[in-house]
mmCIF file of C-alpha atoms in Angstrom:
data_model
loop_
_atom_site.group_PDB
_atom_site.id
_atom_site.type_symbol
_atom_site.label_atom_id
_atom_site.label_comp_id
_atom_site.label_asym_id
_atom_site.label_seq_id
_atom_site.Cartn_x
_atom_site.Cartn_y
_atom_site.Cartn_z
ATOM 1 C CA MET A 1 45.083 182.735 165.497
ATOM 2 C CA ASN A 2 43.961 179.806 164.244
ATOM 3 C CA PRO A 3 44.123 179.441 160.831
ATOM 4 C CA TRP A 4 42.196 176.526 160.264
ATOM 5 C CA PRO A 5 38.349 178.304 159.423
ATOM 6 C CA ILE A 6 39.739 180.440 157.200
ATOM 7 C CA ALA A 7 41.372 177.872 155.148
ATOM 8 C CA ARG A 8 38.368 176.071 155.945
ATOM 9 C CA ALA A 9 35.711 179.238 154.966
ATOM 10 C CA ALA A 10 37.933 179.386 151.710
ATOM 11 C CA LEU A 11 38.084 175.665 150.463
ATOM 12 C CA ARG A 12 34.013 175.796 151.052
ATOM 13 C CA ARG A 13 33.256 178.796 148.852
ATOM 14 C CA ARG A 14 35.249 177.725 145.976
ATOM 15 C CA ARG A 15 34.495 174.152 146.177
ATOM 16 C CA GLY A 16 33.850 173.386 142.635
ATOM 17 C CA THR A 17 37.286 174.541 141.676
ATOM 18 C CA VAL A 18 38.496 172.735 144.749
ATOM 19 C CA LEU A 19 36.935 169.401 143.783
ATOM 20 C CA ALA A 20 38.618 169.441 140.592
ATOM 21 C CA LEU A 21 41.521 169.981 141.664
ATOM 22 C CA MET A 22 41.868 167.327 144.195
ATOM 23 C CA LEU A 23 40.578 165.161 140.971
ATOM 24 C CA LEU A 24 43.194 165.976 138.953
ATOM 25 C CA VAL A 25 45.970 165.496 141.982
ATOM 26 C CA ALA A 26 43.917 161.957 142.769
ATOM 27 C CA LEU A 27 44.475 160.827 138.780
ATOM 28 C CA ALA A 28 48.097 162.031 138.784
ATOM 29 C CA THR A 29 48.659 159.645 141.820
ATOM 30 C CA ALA A 30 46.582 157.004 140.895
ATOM 31 C CA LEU A 31 48.831 156.409 137.530
ATOM 32 C CA GLY A 32 51.894 155.944 139.612
ATOM 33 C CA VAL A 33 50.493 153.711 141.800
ATOM 34 C CA GLY A 34 48.221 151.615 139.643
ATOM 35 C CA VAL A 35 51.449 150.558 137.400
ATOM 36 C CA GLY A 36 53.664 149.577 140.191
ATOM 37 C CA LEU A 37 50.826 147.669 141.486
ATOM 38 C CA LEU A 38 49.440 146.060 138.552
ATOM 39 C CA GLU A 39 53.198 144.886 137.620
ATOM 40 C CA ARG A 40 54.375 143.365 140.463
ATOM 41 C CA GLY A 41 51.299 140.875 140.735
ATOM 42 C CA LEU A 42 51.330 140.182 136.891
ATOM 43 C CA ARG A 43 54.917 138.853 137.942
ATOM 44 C CA ARG A 44 53.453 137.136 140.901
ATOM 45 C CA GLY A 45 50.835 135.647 139.533
ATOM 46 C CA ALA A 46 53.228 134.209 136.213
ATOM 47 C CA ALA A 47 55.848 133.279 138.692
ATOM 48 C CA GLN A 48 52.928 131.427 141.010
ATOM 49 C CA ALA A 49 51.807 129.334 137.256
ATOM 50 C CA ALA A 50 55.580 127.507 137.126
ATOM 51 C CA GLU A 51 55.623 126.274 140.073
ATOM 52 C CA GLY A 52 56.390 122.915 140.284
ATOM 53 C CA PHE A 53 57.501 123.151 136.390
ATOM 54 C CA ASP A 54 61.336 122.908 137.464
ATOM 55 C CA LEU A 55 63.251 121.930 134.065
ATOM 56 C CA LEU A 56 61.446 121.356 130.840
ATOM 57 C CA VAL A 57 62.562 119.486 127.710
ATOM 58 C CA GLY A 58 61.048 120.511 124.208
ATOM 59 C CA ALA A 59 61.976 120.323 120.300
ATOM 60 C CA PRO A 60 64.978 122.807 119.808
ATOM 61 C CA GLY A 61 63.211 126.492 119.362
ATOM 62 C CA SER A 62 61.902 129.443 121.494
ATOM 63 C CA GLN A 63 61.970 128.640 125.032
ATOM 64 C CA THR A 64 59.308 131.929 125.753
ATOM 65 C CA GLN A 65 57.076 129.789 123.137
ATOM 66 C CA LEU A 66 57.343 126.575 125.190
ATOM 67 C CA THR A 67 56.635 128.537 128.351
ATOM 68 C CA LEU A 68 53.876 130.156 126.987
ATOM 69 C CA THR A 69 52.670 127.495 125.781
ATOM 70 C CA ALA A 70 53.410 124.561 127.839
ATOM 71 C CA ILE A 71 52.727 126.228 131.723
ATOM 72 C CA TYR A 72 50.332 128.850 130.706
ATOM 73 C CA LEU A 73 48.016 126.632 128.194
ATOM 74 C CA GLN A 74 48.748 129.572 125.374
ATOM 75 C CA PRO A 75 47.190 127.469 122.371
ATOM 76 C CA ASP A 76 50.269 127.797 119.778
ATOM 77 C CA VAL A 77 51.831 125.423 117.665
ATOM 78 C CA VAL A 78 55.368 124.311 118.600
ATOM 79 C CA PRO A 79 57.859 121.830 117.091
ATOM 80 C CA LEU A 80 57.280 118.016 118.917
ATOM 81 C CA LEU A 81 60.334 116.263 121.179
ATOM 82 C CA PRO A 82 61.162 112.466 119.899
ATOM 83 C CA GLY A 83 59.632 110.159 121.224
ATOM 84 C CA ALA A 84 63.363 108.533 121.881
ATOM 85 C CA VAL A 85 64.257 111.673 124.309
ATOM 86 C CA LEU A 86 61.448 110.984 125.931
ATOM 87 C CA GLN A 87 62.799 107.368 126.505
ATOM 88 C CA ARG A 88 66.286 108.293 127.669
ATOM 89 C CA LEU A 89 64.584 110.931 130.296
ATOM 90 C CA GLN A 90 62.766 107.748 131.577
ATOM 91 C CA ALA A 91 65.605 106.606 131.928
ATOM 92 C CA ASP A 92 67.603 108.994 133.196
ATOM 93 C CA PRO A 93 68.360 108.331 137.092
ATOM 94 C CA ASP A 94 68.935 112.032 138.223
ATOM 95 C CA VAL A 95 65.132 112.563 137.098
ATOM 96 C CA ALA A 96 62.902 111.746 139.998
ATOM 97 C CA TRP A 97 59.827 111.798 138.166
ATOM 98 C CA LEU A 98 58.085 113.067 134.735
ATOM 99 C CA SER A 99 55.546 114.015 132.859
ATOM 100 C CA PRO A 100 54.858 114.394 128.832
ATOM 101 C CA ILE A 101 52.808 117.359 128.388
ATOM 102 C CA GLY A 102 50.021 117.180 125.121
ATOM 103 C CA PHE A 103 47.840 119.262 123.336
ATOM 104 C CA GLY A 104 46.365 119.668 120.397
ATOM 105 C CA ASP A 105 42.278 119.380 122.023
ATOM 106 C CA ARG A 106 39.539 121.036 123.950
ATOM 107 C CA TRP A 107 35.967 120.321 126.040
ATOM 108 C CA GLY A 108 34.535 123.557 124.675
ATOM 109 C CA SER A 109 36.794 125.997 125.836
ATOM 110 C CA HIS A 110 38.874 124.145 128.359
ATOM 111 C CA PRO A 111 41.997 122.603 127.144
ATOM 112 C CA VAL A 112 42.900 118.940 127.243
ATOM 113 C CA VAL A 113 45.874 118.030 128.232
ATOM 114 C CA GLY A 114 47.697 114.673 128.223
ATOM 115 C CA VAL A 115 50.108 114.130 131.121
ATOM 116 C CA ALA A 116 51.259 111.475 133.410
ATOM 117 C CA PRO A 117 49.852 110.251 136.275
ATOM 118 C CA ALA A 118 52.821 111.929 138.263
ATOM 119 C CA PHE A 119 52.242 115.331 137.000
ATOM 120 C CA LEU A 120 48.518 115.194 138.552
ATOM 121 C CA THR A 121 50.098 114.837 142.496
ATOM 122 C CA LEU A 122 53.512 116.462 141.528
ATOM 123 C CA GLY A 123 55.457 113.366 142.299
ATOM 124 C CA GLY A 124 52.938 113.379 145.754
ATOM 125 C CA ARG A 125 53.454 116.455 146.807
ATOM 126 C CA ARG A 126 49.928 117.740 145.644
ATOM 127 C CA PRO A 127 47.105 116.179 146.996
ATOM 128 C CA LEU A 128 43.791 116.406 145.013
ATOM 129 C CA ALA A 129 40.931 118.564 146.035
ATOM 130 C CA GLU A 130 38.179 115.257 145.329
ATOM 131 C CA GLY A 131 38.808 112.383 143.414
ATOM 132 C CA ARG A 132 41.470 110.293 143.170
ATOM 133 C CA ILE A 133 44.059 110.441 139.742
ATOM 134 C CA PHE A 134 43.714 108.070 136.524
ATOM 135 C CA ALA A 135 44.531 105.343 136.604
ATOM 136 C CA ALA A 136 43.410 104.373 132.845
ATOM 137 C CA GLU A 137 42.239 105.629 129.663
ATOM 138 C CA GLY A 138 38.718 106.631 129.717
ATOM 139 C CA GLU A 139 39.122 108.307 133.180
ATOM 140 C CA ALA A 140 40.169 112.088 133.580
ATOM 141 C CA VAL A 141 41.030 114.295 136.395
ATOM 142 C CA VAL A 142 39.518 118.301 135.789
ATOM 143 C CA GLY A 143 41.007 121.483 136.390
ATOM 144 C CA HIS A 144 39.489 123.868 139.710
ATOM 145 C CA ALA A 145 37.455 125.617 137.501
ATOM 146 C CA VAL A 146 36.252 122.742 135.084
ATOM 147 C CA PRO A 147 32.122 122.720 135.597
ATOM 148 C CA LEU A 148 32.288 118.684 135.905
ATOM 149 C CA ARG A 149 31.564 116.996 138.921
ATOM 150 C CA LEU A 150 33.101 113.681 139.866
ATOM 151 C CA GLY A 151 31.548 110.582 137.672
ATOM 152 C CA GLU A 152 30.328 113.093 134.273
ATOM 153 C CA ARG A 153 31.534 112.551 131.212
ATOM 154 C CA GLY A 154 32.696 114.265 128.455
ATOM 155 C CA VAL A 155 33.950 113.845 125.125
ATOM 156 C CA PRO A 156 36.841 116.303 123.382
ATOM 157 C CA GLN A 157 36.207 118.093 119.812
ATOM 158 C CA HIS A 158 39.272 118.805 117.525
ATOM 159 C CA GLY A 159 41.847 122.298 117.701
ATOM 160 C CA LEU A 160 42.775 124.196 120.164
ATOM 161 C CA ALA A 161 41.032 126.109 123.270
ATOM 162 C CA HIS A 162 40.251 129.265 123.341
ATOM 163 C CA ALA A 163 38.050 131.572 125.378
ATOM 164 C CA GLY A 164 35.704 131.595 122.543
ATOM 165 C CA ALA A 165 35.970 128.534 121.268
ATOM 166 C CA GLU A 166 32.371 127.160 120.164
ATOM 167 C CA ALA A 167 30.966 124.442 122.483
ATOM 168 C CA HIS A 168 30.622 121.764 119.830
ATOM 169 C CA GLY A 169 32.677 120.550 117.191
ATOM 170 C CA HIS A 170 34.531 117.695 115.309
ATOM 171 C CA GLU A 171 34.056 115.194 118.747
ATOM 172 C CA HIS A 172 36.666 111.944 119.241
ATOM 173 C CA ALA A 173 34.015 110.083 120.241
ATOM 174 C CA GLU A 174 36.239 107.267 121.339
ATOM 175 C CA ALA A 175 38.005 109.263 123.359
ATOM 176 C CA GLY A 176 34.753 110.021 125.627
ATOM 177 C CA PHE A 177 36.175 110.419 129.381
ATOM 178 C CA SER A 178 34.624 109.957 132.814
ATOM 179 C CA VAL A 179 35.826 112.660 135.713
ATOM 180 C CA VAL A 180 37.782 110.742 138.433
ATOM 181 C CA GLY A 181 39.231 113.245 140.615
ATOM 182 C CA ARG A 182 39.631 117.287 140.266
ATOM 183 C CA LEU A 183 42.705 119.502 141.247
ATOM 184 C CA PRO A 184 43.389 121.870 143.977
ATOM 185 C CA PRO A 185 43.011 125.483 142.956
ATOM 186 C CA THR A 186 46.117 127.133 141.792
ATOM 187 C CA GLY A 187 45.277 130.426 140.205
ATOM 188 C CA THR A 188 46.917 129.152 136.812
ATOM 189 C CA PRO A 189 45.800 127.997 133.422
ATOM 190 C CA TRP A 190 45.565 124.322 135.054
ATOM 191 C CA ASP A 191 42.486 125.429 136.685
ATOM 192 C CA TRP A 192 40.643 125.578 133.371
ATOM 193 C CA ALA A 193 42.125 122.225 131.999
ATOM 194 C CA VAL A 194 40.979 118.850 131.448
ATOM 195 C CA LEU A 195 43.886 116.154 132.124
ATOM 196 C CA LEU A 196 43.702 113.079 130.139
ATOM 197 C CA PRO A 197 46.581 110.333 130.354
ATOM 198 C CA ILE A 198 48.965 111.348 127.725
ATOM 199 C CA GLU A 199 47.978 107.676 125.955
ATOM 200 C CA THR A 200 44.601 108.916 125.228
ATOM 201 C CA VAL A 201 46.195 111.594 123.500
ATOM 202 C CA TRP A 202 48.527 109.579 121.429
ATOM 203 C CA GLU A 203 46.083 107.052 120.553
ATOM 204 C CA VAL A 204 43.175 109.867 119.631
ATOM 205 C CA HIS A 205 45.378 110.821 116.998
ATOM 206 C CA GLY A 206 46.985 107.260 115.678
ATOM 207 C CA LEU A 207 49.638 107.656 117.193
ATOM 208 C CA GLY A 208 49.711 104.657 119.527
ATOM 209 C CA ASN A 209 50.313 104.433 123.163
ATOM 210 C CA GLY A 210 54.102 104.035 123.731
ATOM 211 C CA HIS A 211 54.001 100.440 125.508
ATOM 212 C CA ALA A 212 53.297 96.569 124.457
ATOM 213 C CA SER A 213 50.209 96.191 126.111
ATOM 214 C CA GLU A 214 46.429 97.629 125.999
ATOM 215 C CA GLU A 215 46.373 96.570 129.865
ATOM 216 C CA ASP A 216 49.597 98.410 130.653
ATOM 217 C CA PRO A 217 48.359 101.356 133.168
ATOM 218 C CA PRO A 218 49.108 104.794 131.867
ATOM 219 C CA GLY A 219 52.358 106.453 132.929
ATOM 220 C CA PRO A 220 56.210 105.437 131.916
ATOM 221 C CA PRO A 221 57.772 103.865 131.079
ATOM 222 C CA TRP A 222 56.629 103.857 127.226
ATOM 223 C CA THR A 223 58.701 100.655 125.473
ATOM 224 C CA VAL A 224 57.394 101.123 122.177
ATOM 225 C CA ASP A 225 58.230 103.798 120.401
ATOM 226 C CA PRO A 226 56.395 106.031 122.086
ATOM 227 C CA PRO A 227 55.436 110.004 119.779
ATOM 228 C CA GLY A 228 56.952 112.877 120.231
ATOM 229 C CA VAL A 229 55.699 115.528 122.168
ATOM 230 C CA PRO A 230 55.259 118.916 122.882
ATOM 231 C CA ALA A 231 57.244 118.957 126.257
ATOM 232 C CA VAL A 232 58.442 117.452 128.795
ATOM 233 C CA VAL A 233 58.366 118.847 132.422
ATOM 234 C CA VAL A 234 61.226 116.811 134.312
ATOM 235 C CA ALA A 235 61.324 116.936 138.234
ATOM 236 C CA PRO A 236 65.302 116.402 139.094
ATOM 237 C CA ARG A 237 66.434 114.459 142.409
ATOM 238 C CA GLY A 238 68.286 117.567 143.781
ATOM 239 C CA ILE A 239 69.861 120.575 142.444
ATOM 240 C CA ALA A 240 72.530 119.088 141.223
ATOM 241 C CA GLN A 241 71.097 116.846 139.015
ATOM 242 C CA ALA A 242 69.167 119.177 137.669
ATOM 243 C CA TYR A 243 71.797 121.568 136.034
ATOM 244 C CA GLN A 244 73.466 118.022 134.922
ATOM 245 C CA LEU A 245 70.102 117.462 133.296
ATOM 246 C CA ARG A 246 70.004 120.504 131.780
ATOM 247 C CA GLN A 247 73.140 120.509 130.458
ATOM 248 C CA ARG A 248 72.684 116.740 129.121
ATOM 249 C CA TYR A 249 69.724 117.286 127.183
ATOM 250 C CA ARG A 250 71.103 120.719 125.494
ATOM 251 C CA THR A 251 71.774 118.612 121.989
ATOM 252 C CA ASP A 252 71.087 118.965 118.092
ATOM 253 C CA GLY A 253 67.599 117.098 119.311
ATOM 254 C CA ALA A 254 66.050 118.983 122.154
ATOM 255 C CA MET A 255 66.561 121.505 124.942
ATOM 256 C CA ALA A 256 66.281 121.507 128.305
ATOM 257 C CA PHE A 257 65.951 124.693 130.455
ATOM 258 C CA PHE A 258 64.010 126.097 133.572
ATOM 259 C CA PRO A 259 61.151 127.911 132.948
ATOM 260 C CA ALA A 260 62.197 130.597 135.629
ATOM 261 C CA GLU A 261 65.347 131.388 133.281
ATOM 262 C CA VAL A 262 62.583 132.426 130.774
ATOM 263 C CA LEU A 263 60.581 134.338 133.698
ATOM 264 C CA VAL A 264 63.539 136.689 134.632
ATOM 265 C CA SER A 265 64.169 137.815 131.303
ATOM 266 C CA LEU A 266 59.952 138.317 130.730
ATOM 267 C CA PHE A 267 60.549 140.184 134.211
ATOM 268 C CA ARG A 268 63.528 142.223 132.947
ATOM 269 C CA VAL A 269 61.581 143.449 130.244
ATOM 270 C CA GLY A 270 58.616 144.086 132.237
ATOM 271 C CA ALA A 271 60.792 145.937 134.413
ATOM 272 C CA GLU A 272 62.041 148.323 131.571
ATOM 273 C CA MET A 273 58.742 148.962 130.587
ATOM 274 C CA ARG A 274 57.809 149.990 134.174
ATOM 275 C CA MET A 275 60.344 152.128 134.157
ATOM 276 C CA VAL A 276 58.833 153.923 130.776
ATOM 277 C CA LEU A 277 55.434 154.031 132.439
ATOM 278 C CA SER A 278 56.343 154.937 136.297
ATOM 279 C CA GLY A 279 58.823 158.127 134.218
ATOM 280 C CA MET A 280 55.908 159.209 132.458
ATOM 281 C CA ALA A 281 54.135 158.777 135.053
ATOM 282 C CA ALA A 282 56.694 160.580 136.794
ATOM 283 C CA ALA A 283 56.140 163.396 134.670
ATOM 284 C CA SER A 284 52.793 163.319 134.198
ATOM 285 C CA THR A 285 52.753 163.625 138.083
ATOM 286 C CA GLY A 286 54.640 166.841 138.001
ATOM 287 C CA LEU A 287 52.931 168.593 135.054
ATOM 288 C CA VAL A 288 49.349 167.948 136.699
ATOM 289 C CA LEU A 289 51.135 169.691 140.157
ATOM 290 C CA ALA A 290 52.861 172.209 138.564
ATOM 291 C CA ALA A 291 49.120 173.177 136.933
ATOM 292 C CA VAL A 292 47.436 172.843 140.254
ATOM 293 C CA PHE A 293 49.918 175.372 141.844
ATOM 294 C CA LEU A 294 49.113 177.610 138.790
ATOM 295 C CA SER A 295 45.593 177.330 139.017
ATOM 296 C CA PHE A 296 45.535 178.226 142.948
ATOM 297 C CA ALA A 297 47.975 180.970 142.497
ATOM 298 C CA GLY A 298 45.375 182.153 140.110
ATOM 299 C CA LEU A 299 42.930 182.129 142.709
ATOM 300 C CA LEU A 300 45.396 183.705 145.647
ATOM 301 C CA ALA A 301 45.662 186.660 143.113
ATOM 302 C CA VAL A 302 41.567 186.843 142.836
ATOM 303 C CA ARG A 303 42.034 186.733 146.599
ATOM 304 C CA ARG A 304 44.590 189.717 147.647
ATOM 305 C CA GLN A 305 42.121 192.127 148.959
ATOM 306 C CA GLU A 306 40.625 189.011 151.522
ATOM 307 C CA PHE A 307 44.350 189.063 152.514
ATOM 308 C CA ALA A 308 44.780 193.072 152.567
ATOM 309 C CA VAL A 309 41.702 193.480 154.904
ATOM 310 C CA LEU A 310 43.064 190.473 157.186
ATOM 311 C CA ARG A 311 46.451 192.449 157.556
ATOM 312 C CA ALA A 312 44.517 195.183 158.188
ATOM 313 C CA ILE A 313 42.604 194.421 161.371
ATOM 314 C CA GLY A 314 45.963 192.857 162.806
ATOM 315 C CA ALA A 315 46.401 189.129 161.086
ATOM 316 C CA PRO A 316 50.000 188.246 161.283
ATOM 317 C CA ARG A 317 51.750 187.567 158.486
ATOM 318 C CA ARG A 318 52.678 183.900 159.727
ATOM 319 C CA PHE A 319 48.609 183.524 159.626
ATOM 320 C CA LEU A 320 48.407 184.224 156.304
ATOM 321 C CA LEU A 321 51.237 182.067 155.447
ATOM 322 C CA ALA A 322 49.725 178.909 157.788
ATOM 323 C CA ALA A 323 45.810 179.785 155.889
ATOM 324 C CA VAL A 324 47.304 179.460 152.433
ATOM 325 C CA TRP A 325 49.545 176.371 153.851
ATOM 326 C CA LEU A 326 46.597 174.545 155.159
ATOM 327 C CA GLU A 327 44.310 175.422 152.005
ATOM 328 C CA MET A 328 46.953 173.436 149.525
ATOM 329 C CA ALA A 329 47.603 170.596 152.060
ATOM 330 C CA VAL A 330 44.019 169.805 152.311
ATOM 331 C CA ILE A 331 44.050 169.984 148.442
ATOM 332 C CA LEU A 332 46.839 168.122 147.961
ATOM 333 C CA GLY A 333 45.933 165.344 150.761
ATOM 334 C CA VAL A 334 42.731 164.594 149.904
ATOM 335 C CA GLY A 335 44.015 163.766 146.035
ATOM 336 C CA VAL A 336 46.782 161.666 147.218
ATOM 337 C CA VAL A 337 44.564 159.123 149.430
ATOM 338 C CA ALA A 338 41.692 159.666 146.946
ATOM 339 C CA GLY A 339 44.662 159.021 144.149
ATOM 340 C CA PHE A 340 45.863 156.444 146.258
ATOM 341 C CA LEU A 341 42.706 154.266 146.584
ATOM 342 C CA LEU A 342 41.699 154.726 142.979
ATOM 343 C CA GLY A 343 45.158 153.470 141.690
ATOM 344 C CA TRP A 344 44.515 150.441 144.043
ATOM 345 C CA LEU A 345 41.574 149.936 142.371
ATOM 346 C CA GLY A 346 42.297 151.040 138.900
ATOM 347 C CA ALA A 347 44.556 148.281 139.133
ATOM 348 C CA ALA A 348 42.624 145.699 140.746
ATOM 349 C CA LEU A 349 40.177 145.617 137.692
ATOM 350 C CA ALA A 350 43.142 145.883 135.274
ATOM 351 C CA ALA A 351 44.094 142.557 137.059
ATOM 352 C CA GLY A 352 40.997 141.145 136.638
ATOM 353 C CA ALA A 353 40.262 141.416 133.102
ATOM 354 C CA VAL A 354 44.072 140.387 131.913
ATOM 355 C CA GLY A 355 44.159 137.292 134.917
ATOM 356 C CA GLN A 356 40.576 136.237 133.182
ATOM 357 C CA ALA A 357 41.945 136.243 129.860
ATOM 358 C CA ALA A 358 44.585 134.806 130.991
ATOM 359 C CA ARG A 359 43.069 132.394 133.223
ATOM 360 C CA VAL A 360 45.790 133.473 135.588
ATOM 361 C CA SER A 361 45.054 134.457 139.300
ATOM 362 C CA ILE A 362 46.808 138.308 139.691
ATOM 363 C CA ALA A 363 46.348 139.800 143.386
ATOM 364 C CA VAL A 364 47.051 143.296 143.832
ATOM 365 C CA ALA A 365 48.025 144.419 147.093
ATOM 366 C CA PRO A 366 49.370 147.702 148.396
ATOM 367 C CA SER A 367 52.896 147.508 149.601
ATOM 368 C CA LEU A 368 55.467 149.882 150.992
ATOM 369 C CA ALA A 369 56.747 151.062 147.566
ATOM 370 C CA GLU A 370 53.203 152.332 146.706
ATOM 371 C CA ALA A 371 52.814 154.188 150.151
ATOM 372 C CA GLY A 372 56.510 155.382 149.753
ATOM 373 C CA LEU A 373 55.351 156.734 146.324
ATOM 374 C CA ALA A 374 52.054 158.636 147.440
ATOM 375 C CA ALA A 375 54.009 159.676 150.452
ATOM 376 C CA ALA A 376 56.887 161.337 148.327
ATOM 377 C CA ILE A 377 53.865 162.914 146.227
ATOM 378 C CA LEU A 378 51.998 164.806 149.268
ATOM 379 C CA ALA A 379 55.610 165.559 150.648
ATOM 380 C CA ALA A 380 56.789 167.221 147.539
ATOM 381 C CA GLY A 381 53.755 168.774 147.041
ATOM 382 C CA LEU A 382 52.853 170.653 150.696
ATOM 383 C CA LEU A 383 56.739 171.865 150.217
ATOM 384 C CA ALA A 384 56.045 173.601 146.375
ATOM 385 C CA ALA A 385 52.763 174.852 148.718
ATOM 386 C CA LEU A 386 55.166 177.425 150.214
ATOM 387 C CA LEU A 387 55.436 178.933 147.186
ATOM 388 C CA PRO A 388 52.268 180.691 146.641
ATOM 389 C CA ALA A 389 52.159 180.610 150.668
ATOM 390 C CA LEU A 390 55.054 182.989 150.432
ATOM 391 C CA TRP A 391 53.569 184.827 147.730
ATOM 392 C CA ALA A 392 50.535 185.226 150.063
ATOM 393 C CA TRP A 393 52.533 186.264 153.422
ATOM 394 C CA ARG A 394 55.055 189.295 150.605
ATOM 395 C CA ARG A 395 52.170 191.033 149.268
ATOM 396 C CA PRO A 396 51.567 194.244 151.765
ATOM 397 C CA PRO A 397 48.458 195.428 152.501
ATOM 398 C CA ALA A 398 47.800 198.267 150.830
ATOM 399 C CA GLU A 399 48.500 197.160 147.196
ATOM 400 C CA GLY A 400 45.596 194.795 148.083
ATOM 401 C CA LEU A 401 43.196 196.886 149.527
ATOM 402 C CA GLN A 402 43.965 199.400 146.867
ATOM 403 C CA GLY A 403 43.341 197.032 143.993
#
């Protein structure tokens, strides 16, 4: 005998209850899947944004804060690294290229960042999407998402950039710029930045430009008392030189560190948070499955007369066992699959919101970890579904006919 028609008829007869149970299973599964997807997407997006920042040198302080400010362009006030350290760095034979990072102004909601020409191409490793690098003050290279075309002009405003920044503020008319190039898309906050020569940022704040002549091109060497900067991005000539530079510039007036080290510590905190959330999700899943089984057991109790009639007309016990287990398997299977998709969708929506706020591209894609979690929930549920099925299997027909 085929138990599927009996199971299908029971599912159709109690469609509302079945859909409610499927929804509970789906929500429990979605929570576990969504947490894993979002955490991994955030980790990948953060790591991608730090590519190209091999070594950061700044004034002594919080490495985490300097990383967030210099790499992720999160507006904040950080202490300035003395210009004398910048001069030492530019003369260091272990440095392949370097670039000061200067902040303090914006164009609308887009941060205006002062850099050296080498930063635009990461020392020749990254071609521009269009145009060329700036060769003089008054020229700018913009990120991929900045709504300025080549040849268009802009005037920076004073103040740190943020999403709600006013379109007009105190303008630095003397620092007006013309767009000469555009960076390729990176999926990082730099897609939204306007990059000017660091000399322009210095001069607009009355700090000079670090050169002996106004005719000198942007970039090193800065030979005449260069002003302090929030950070310097340093590209070492090799791995050994990277560690030597990090040690050499850990002094009373400077700190040097690998941004990857900061990210590892942040990822460790994120992993701990994920463990907590995953534990909560597992507990929630267990409670939901228990509630589903209790509800299903209640439904079976109501149907004991139906089972008794089936037994009286010759249905074997294994037939009832299979029919009841099939009902539960359908509820669990549909709920887990729907929950997997719902968790994926929820993580994608959350990643989009977080990425838009942080201006970091966060991609979420299911992996074997999420598939394994969904499969584990389904397997545990299918094994547990044997309990109500065994209950129906063990009930004597006479008991059901009497009720």
